[in-house]
Coordinates of C-alpha atoms in Angstrom, one line a residue:
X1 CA -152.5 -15.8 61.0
X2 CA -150.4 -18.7 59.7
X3 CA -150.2 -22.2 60.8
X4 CA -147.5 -23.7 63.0
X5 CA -145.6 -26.5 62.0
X6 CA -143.5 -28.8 64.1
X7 CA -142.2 -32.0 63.4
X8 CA -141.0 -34.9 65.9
X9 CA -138.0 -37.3 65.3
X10 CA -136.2 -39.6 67.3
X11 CA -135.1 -37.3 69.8
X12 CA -136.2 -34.4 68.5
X13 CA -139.9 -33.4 69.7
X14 CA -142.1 -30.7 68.5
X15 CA -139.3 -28.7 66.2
X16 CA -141.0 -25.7 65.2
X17 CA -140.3 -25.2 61.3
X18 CA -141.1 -22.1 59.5
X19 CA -143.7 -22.5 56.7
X20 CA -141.6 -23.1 53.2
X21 CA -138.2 -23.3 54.2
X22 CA -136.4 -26.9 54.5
X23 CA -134.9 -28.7 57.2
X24 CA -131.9 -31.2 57.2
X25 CA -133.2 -34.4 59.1
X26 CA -130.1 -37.2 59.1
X27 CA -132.3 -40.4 58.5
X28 CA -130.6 -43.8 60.2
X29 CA -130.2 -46.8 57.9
X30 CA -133.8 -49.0 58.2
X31 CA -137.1 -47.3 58.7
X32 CA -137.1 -44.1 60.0
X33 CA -140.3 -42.6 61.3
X34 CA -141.2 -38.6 61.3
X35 CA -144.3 -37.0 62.9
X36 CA -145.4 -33.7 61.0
X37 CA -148.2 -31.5 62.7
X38 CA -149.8 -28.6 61.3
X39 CA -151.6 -26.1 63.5
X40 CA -153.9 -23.3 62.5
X41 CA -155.7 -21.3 64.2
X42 CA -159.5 -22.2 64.5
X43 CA -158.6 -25.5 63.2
X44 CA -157.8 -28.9 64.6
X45 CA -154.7 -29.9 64.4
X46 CA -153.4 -32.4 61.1
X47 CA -151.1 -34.9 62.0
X48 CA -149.2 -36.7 59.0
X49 CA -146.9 -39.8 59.8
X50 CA -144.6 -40.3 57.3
X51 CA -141.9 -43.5 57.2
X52 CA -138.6 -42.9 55.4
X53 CA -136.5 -46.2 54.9
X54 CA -132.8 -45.8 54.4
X55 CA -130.9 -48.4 51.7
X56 CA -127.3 -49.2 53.9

């Protein structure tokens, strides 16, 4: 089985995203901050915190 994978921004929380295929994410101007977890089964879960600062 394949992992899950969600993502959480602003008010967005726990998106699931299929494995491979993009997602649109409209960034404000300044820092922007996106939560990625992965999930697989008979694993812990990875949790990647990624900030994304937009020029104005």
């Amino acid at each position: 089985m394949g992992a899950s994978i969600r993502y959480t921004y602003g008010a967005t929380v726990n998106k699931v995203v299929a494995s491979g295929v993009a997602e649109t994410v409209a960034l404000v101007v300044g820092a922007n901050v996106v939560t990625i977890k992965v999930i697989k089964p008979g694993y812990g879960p990875v949790i990647y915190t990624l900030t994304i600062t937009r020029a104005a």
